[in-house]
Amino acid sequence: ARDSHAVASSSRVQIQIRKQELEVDKYFVKSKLYFKIVTAIMQYKYESAIQFCIESKLPALAIEILVRLERWNQAKELAKSTNGVHLDTVNRRQASAAAKKRDVALAKTLYLESGGYAEAIQLIGANKCGKWEEEILDILEMVPGKNDLAIAAATSVFEGSEVDQ
């Protein structure tokens, strides 16, 4: 009985050691992969970095690289291939970039597509072009449910315009 207990104990120890070895192996594979990705980025080989990310099932990282390169269509395609999980993020980042470049129409459209109602309202309020008050009220009507951020943004814009006058 002591021998069978010793054998069982020994095999449990062997299994535990093997599990730890596998964890270490996984860690080294991942770190080698990250090293390849970082090296490719540092050498400005973005296509390689993106490919490494996709091969290693890291779509969010590939999308981030594409966004930083402002390759919006590629980023959106990749986001769609991941069940659209990152699509709103890509749209908001593109909207932010468009706003910085003063492309208000594109920025507003992208913010609204991604549910960024408050951002769209702030953008309209900052530019105050045309019938901006009506535009803000239209957006507030579009907002699904109660969106405190959109309401706060609209309130802030309207209060700010009263101060301007």
PDB file of C-alpha atoms in Angstrom:
ATOM      1  CA  ALA A   1       0.000   0.000   0.000  1.00  0.00           C
ATOM      2  CA  ARG A   2       2.905   2.330   0.781  1.00  0.00           C
ATOM      3  CA  ASP A   3       4.400   1.658  -2.666  1.00  0.00           C
ATOM      4  CA  SER A   4       1.154   2.494  -4.490  1.00  0.00           C
ATOM      5  CA  HIS A   5       0.803   5.658  -2.399  1.00  0.00           C
ATOM      6  CA  ALA A   6       4.394   6.652  -3.265  1.00  0.00           C
ATOM      7  CA  VAL A   7       3.802   5.935  -6.976  1.00  0.00           C
ATOM      8  CA  ALA A   8       0.576   7.992  -6.954  1.00  0.00           C
ATOM      9  CA  SER A   9       2.306  10.825  -5.133  1.00  0.00           C
ATOM     10  CA  SER A  10       5.244  10.668  -7.538  1.00  0.00           C
ATOM     11  CA  SER A  11       2.954  10.753 -10.583  1.00  0.00           C
ATOM     12  CA  ARG A  12       1.065  13.758  -9.146  1.00  0.00           C
ATOM     13  CA  VAL A  13       4.391  15.536  -8.693  1.00  0.00           C
ATOM     14  CA  GLN A  14       5.370  14.621 -12.282  1.00  0.00           C
ATOM     15  CA  ILE A  15       2.040  15.954 -13.600  1.00  0.00           C
ATOM     16  CA  GLN A  16       2.488  19.179 -11.630  1.00  0.00           C
ATOM     17  CA  ILE A  17       6.023  19.639 -12.955  1.00  0.00           C
ATOM     18  CA  ARG A  18       4.823  19.019 -16.534  1.00  0.00           C
ATOM     19  CA  LYS A  19       2.004  21.573 -16.111  1.00  0.00           C
ATOM     20  CA  GLN A  20       4.532  24.164 -14.927  1.00  0.00           C
ATOM     21  CA  GLU A  21       6.809  23.352 -17.867  1.00  0.00           C
ATOM     22  CA  LEU A  22       3.897  23.894 -20.268  1.00  0.00           C
ATOM     23  CA  GLU A  23       3.099  27.254 -18.642  1.00  0.00           C
ATOM     24  CA  VAL A  24       6.730  28.315 -19.028  1.00  0.00           C
ATOM     25  CA  ASP A  25       6.695  27.138 -22.675  1.00  0.00           C
ATOM     26  CA  LYS A  26       3.521  29.171 -23.345  1.00  0.00           C
ATOM     27  CA  TYR A  27       5.119  32.216 -21.724  1.00  0.00           C
ATOM     28  CA  PHE A  28       8.220  31.926 -23.919  1.00  0.00           C
ATOM     29  CA  VAL A  29       6.162  31.458 -27.080  1.00  0.00           C
ATOM     30  CA  LYS A  30       4.118  34.560 -26.225  1.00  0.00           C
ATOM     31  CA  SER A  31       7.153  36.648 -25.337  1.00  0.00           C
ATOM     32  CA  LYS A  32       8.909  35.593 -28.565  1.00  0.00           C
ATOM     33  CA  LEU A  33       5.805  36.640 -30.461  1.00  0.00           C
ATOM     34  CA  TYR A  34       5.566  39.992 -28.696  1.00  0.00           C
ATOM     35  CA  PHE A  35       9.266  40.492 -29.378  1.00  0.00           C
ATOM     36  CA  LYS A  36       8.655  39.852 -33.096  1.00  0.00           C
ATOM     37  CA  ILE A  37       5.762  42.338 -33.120  1.00  0.00           C
ATOM     38  CA  VAL A  38       7.678  45.055 -31.262  1.00  0.00           C
ATOM     39  CA  THR A  39      10.775  44.515 -33.405  1.00  0.00           C
ATOM     40  CA  ALA A  40       8.726  44.814 -36.599  1.00  0.00           C
ATOM     41  CA  ILE A  41       7.123  48.054 -35.368  1.00  0.00           C
ATOM     42  CA  MET A  42      10.471  49.533 -34.357  1.00  0.00           C
ATOM     43  CA  GLN A  43      11.815  48.733 -37.841  1.00  0.00           C
ATOM     44  CA  TYR A  44       8.756  50.433 -39.400  1.00  0.00           C
ATOM     45  CA  LYS A  45       7.659  47.078 -40.846  1.00  0.00           C
ATOM     46  CA  TYR A  46       4.022  47.667 -39.960  1.00  0.00           C
ATOM     47  CA  GLU A  47       2.622  45.084 -42.403  1.00  0.00           C
ATOM     48  CA  SER A  48       4.729  42.390 -40.729  1.00  0.00           C
ATOM     49  CA  ALA A  49       3.663  43.530 -37.270  1.00  0.00           C
ATOM     50  CA  ILE A  50      -0.003  43.487 -38.286  1.00  0.00           C
ATOM     51  CA  GLN A  51       0.426  40.035 -39.823  1.00  0.00           C
ATOM     52  CA  PHE A  52       2.104  38.706 -36.654  1.00  0.00           C
ATOM     53  CA  CYS A  53      -0.791  40.101 -34.607  1.00  0.00           C
ATOM     54  CA  ILE A  54      -3.405  38.463 -36.815  1.00  0.00           C
ATOM     55  CA  GLU A  55      -1.560  35.120 -36.871  1.00  0.00           C
ATOM     56  CA  SER A  56      -1.295  35.167 -33.099  1.00  0.00           C
ATOM     57  CA  LYS A  57      -4.981  35.976 -32.633  1.00  0.00           C
ATOM     58  CA  LEU A  58      -4.348  39.496 -31.308  1.00  0.00           C
ATOM     59  CA  PRO A  59      -6.785  41.479 -33.475  1.00  0.00           C
ATOM     60  CA  ALA A  60      -7.073  44.362 -30.985  1.00  0.00           C
ATOM     61  CA  LEU A  61      -3.336  44.991 -31.257  1.00  0.00           C
ATOM     62  CA  ALA A  62      -3.466  44.825 -35.064  1.00  0.00           C
ATOM     63  CA  ILE A  63      -6.406  47.253 -35.042  1.00  0.00           C
ATOM     64  CA  GLU A  64      -4.486  49.626 -32.766  1.00  0.00           C
ATOM     65  CA  ILE A  65      -1.542  49.650 -35.183  1.00  0.00           C
ATOM     66  CA  LEU A  66      -3.876  50.319 -38.127  1.00  0.00           C
ATOM     67  CA  VAL A  67      -5.631  53.126 -36.230  1.00  0.00           C
ATOM     68  CA  ARG A  68      -2.339  54.802 -35.375  1.00  0.00           C
ATOM     69  CA  LEU A  69      -1.396  54.621 -39.054  1.00  0.00           C
ATOM     70  CA  GLU A  70      -4.843  56.107 -39.848  1.00  0.00           C
ATOM     71  CA  ARG A  71      -5.670  53.162 -42.089  1.00  0.00           C
ATOM     72  CA  TRP A  72      -9.320  53.426 -41.198  1.00  0.00           C
ATOM     73  CA  ASN A  73     -10.782  51.059 -43.809  1.00  0.00           C
ATOM     74  CA  GLN A  74      -8.388  48.241 -42.923  1.00  0.00           C
ATOM     75  CA  ALA A  75      -9.022  48.789 -39.218  1.00  0.00           C
ATOM     76  CA  LYS A  76     -12.786  48.673 -39.781  1.00  0.00           C
ATOM     77  CA  GLU A  77     -12.559  45.509 -41.896  1.00  0.00           C
ATOM     78  CA  LEU A  78     -10.519  43.784 -39.216  1.00  0.00           C
ATOM     79  CA  ALA A  79     -12.903  45.032 -36.513  1.00  0.00           C
ATOM     80  CA  LYS A  80     -15.867  43.646 -38.479  1.00  0.00           C
ATOM     81  CA  SER A  81     -14.116  40.273 -38.736  1.00  0.00           C
ATOM     82  CA  THR A  82     -14.059  40.141 -34.923  1.00  0.00           C
ATOM     83  CA  ASN A  83     -17.865  40.412 -34.773  1.00  0.00           C
ATOM     84  CA  GLY A  84     -17.615  44.188 -34.697  1.00  0.00           C
ATOM     85  CA  VAL A  85     -16.278  44.194 -31.137  1.00  0.00           C
ATOM     86  CA  HIS A  86     -13.790  46.984 -31.850  1.00  0.00           C
ATOM     87  CA  LEU A  87     -15.773  48.833 -34.540  1.00  0.00           C
ATOM     88  CA  ASP A  88     -17.105  51.569 -32.250  1.00  0.00           C
ATOM     89  CA  THR A  89     -13.586  52.202 -30.980  1.00  0.00           C
ATOM     90  CA  VAL A  90     -12.245  52.542 -34.529  1.00  0.00           C
ATOM     91  CA  ASN A  91     -15.100  54.907 -35.454  1.00  0.00           C
ATOM     92  CA  ARG A  92     -14.509  57.072 -32.386  1.00  0.00           C
ATOM     93  CA  ARG A  93     -10.780  57.236 -33.004  1.00  0.00           C
ATOM     94  CA  GLN A  94     -11.389  58.191 -36.640  1.00  0.00           C
ATOM     95  CA  ALA A  95     -13.942  60.789 -35.533  1.00  0.00           C
ATOM     96  CA  SER A  96     -11.433  62.257 -33.104  1.00  0.00           C
ATOM     97  CA  ALA A  97      -8.802  62.442 -35.858  1.00  0.00           C
ATOM     98  CA  ALA A  98     -11.331  64.050 -38.234  1.00  0.00           C
ATOM     99  CA  ALA A  99     -12.284  66.613 -35.587  1.00  0.00           C
ATOM    100  CA  LYS A 100      -8.631  67.542 -35.106  1.00  0.00           C
ATOM    101  CA  LYS A 101      -8.396  68.088 -38.851  1.00  0.00           C
ATOM    102  CA  ARG A 102     -11.531  70.258 -38.700  1.00  0.00           C
ATOM    103  CA  ASP A 103     -13.608  67.783 -40.753  1.00  0.00           C
ATOM    104  CA  VAL A 104     -16.672  68.417 -38.596  1.00  0.00           C
ATOM    105  CA  ALA A 105     -19.183  66.634 -40.847  1.00  0.00           C
ATOM    106  CA  LEU A 106     -17.212  63.374 -40.930  1.00  0.00           C
ATOM    107  CA  ALA A 107     -16.421  63.543 -37.224  1.00  0.00           C
ATOM    108  CA  LYS A 108     -20.082  64.122 -36.310  1.00  0.00           C
ATOM    109  CA  THR A 109     -21.247  61.221 -38.520  1.00  0.00           C
ATOM    110  CA  LEU A 110     -18.676  58.831 -37.054  1.00  0.00           C
ATOM    111  CA  TYR A 111     -19.460  59.838 -33.477  1.00  0.00           C
ATOM    112  CA  LEU A 112     -23.173  59.259 -34.070  1.00  0.00           C
ATOM    113  CA  GLU A 113     -22.535  55.870 -35.767  1.00  0.00           C
ATOM    114  CA  SER A 114     -20.557  54.711 -32.741  1.00  0.00           C
ATOM    115  CA  GLY A 115     -23.035  55.988 -30.148  1.00  0.00           C
ATOM    116  CA  GLY A 116     -20.903  58.977 -29.204  1.00  0.00           C
ATOM    117  CA  TYR A 117     -23.849  61.349 -28.846  1.00  0.00           C
ATOM    118  CA  ALA A 118     -22.176  63.549 -26.251  1.00  0.00           C
ATOM    119  CA  GLU A 119     -19.055  63.888 -28.409  1.00  0.00           C
ATOM    120  CA  ALA A 120     -21.158  64.846 -31.445  1.00  0.00           C
ATOM    121  CA  ILE A 121     -23.035  67.457 -29.403  1.00  0.00           C
ATOM    122  CA  GLN A 122     -19.786  68.917 -28.043  1.00  0.00           C
ATOM    123  CA  LEU A 123     -18.353  69.051 -31.561  1.00  0.00           C
ATOM    124  CA  ILE A 124     -21.413  70.902 -32.886  1.00  0.00           C
ATOM    125  CA  GLY A 125     -21.365  73.241 -29.891  1.00  0.00           C
ATOM    126  CA  ALA A 126     -17.698  74.036 -30.392  1.00  0.00           C
ATOM    127  CA  ASN A 127     -18.246  74.965 -34.040  1.00  0.00           C
ATOM    128  CA  LYS A 128     -21.743  76.548 -33.854  1.00  0.00           C
ATOM    129  CA  CYS A 129     -22.328  76.532 -37.615  1.00  0.00           C
ATOM    130  CA  GLY A 130     -25.699  76.920 -39.310  1.00  0.00           C
ATOM    131  CA  LYS A 131     -28.694  75.656 -37.340  1.00  0.00           C
ATOM    132  CA  TRP A 132     -26.546  74.131 -34.616  1.00  0.00           C
ATOM    133  CA  GLU A 133     -29.274  74.372 -31.941  1.00  0.00           C
ATOM    134  CA  GLU A 134     -31.647  72.295 -34.078  1.00  0.00           C
ATOM    135  CA  GLU A 135     -28.892  69.778 -34.796  1.00  0.00           C
ATOM    136  CA  ILE A 136     -28.289  69.274 -31.075  1.00  0.00           C
ATOM    137  CA  LEU A 137     -32.002  68.872 -30.367  1.00  0.00           C
ATOM    138  CA  ASP A 138     -32.250  66.339 -33.225  1.00  0.00           C
ATOM    139  CA  ILE A 139     -29.404  64.339 -31.699  1.00  0.00           C
ATOM    140  CA  LEU A 140     -31.066  64.391 -28.279  1.00  0.00           C
ATOM    141  CA  GLU A 141     -34.195  62.925 -29.912  1.00  0.00           C
ATOM    142  CA  MET A 142     -32.050  60.158 -31.472  1.00  0.00           C
ATOM    143  CA  VAL A 143     -30.466  59.138 -28.187  1.00  0.00           C
ATOM    144  CA  PRO A 144     -31.764  55.741 -27.051  1.00  0.00           C
ATOM    145  CA  GLY A 145     -32.989  55.825 -23.452  1.00  0.00           C
ATOM    146  CA  LYS A 146     -31.654  58.323 -20.969  1.00  0.00           C
ATOM    147  CA  ASN A 147     -28.110  59.368 -21.816  1.00  0.00           C
ATOM    148  CA  ASP A 148     -26.808  61.601 -19.033  1.00  0.00           C
ATOM    149  CA  LEU A 149     -23.610  62.429 -20.930  1.00  0.00           C
ATOM    150  CA  ALA A 150     -25.521  63.669 -23.991  1.00  0.00           C
ATOM    151  CA  ILE A 151     -27.876  65.708 -21.807  1.00  0.00           C
ATOM    152  CA  ALA A 152     -24.960  67.205 -19.866  1.00  0.00           C
ATOM    153  CA  ALA A 153     -23.129  68.047 -23.115  1.00  0.00           C
ATOM    154  CA  ALA A 154     -26.207  69.756 -24.565  1.00  0.00           C
ATOM    155  CA  THR A 155     -26.836  71.659 -21.344  1.00  0.00           C
ATOM    156  CA  SER A 156     -23.225  72.815 -21.269  1.00  0.00           C
ATOM    157  CA  VAL A 157     -23.324  73.948 -24.897  1.00  0.00           C
ATOM    158  CA  PHE A 158     -26.586  75.839 -24.498  1.00  0.00           C
ATOM    159  CA  GLU A 159     -25.484  77.487 -21.224  1.00  0.00           C
ATOM    160  CA  GLY A 160     -22.210  78.462 -22.884  1.00  0.00           C
ATOM    161  CA  SER A 161     -24.039  80.082 -25.777  1.00  0.00           C
ATOM    162  CA  GLU A 162     -26.098  82.195 -23.356  1.00  0.00           C
ATOM    163  CA  VAL A 163     -22.857  83.453 -21.809  1.00  0.00           C
ATOM    164  CA  ASP A 164     -21.533  84.307 -25.313  1.00  0.00           C
ATOM    165  CA  GLN A 165     -24.556  86.469 -26.029  1.00  0.00           C
TER     166      GLN A 165
END
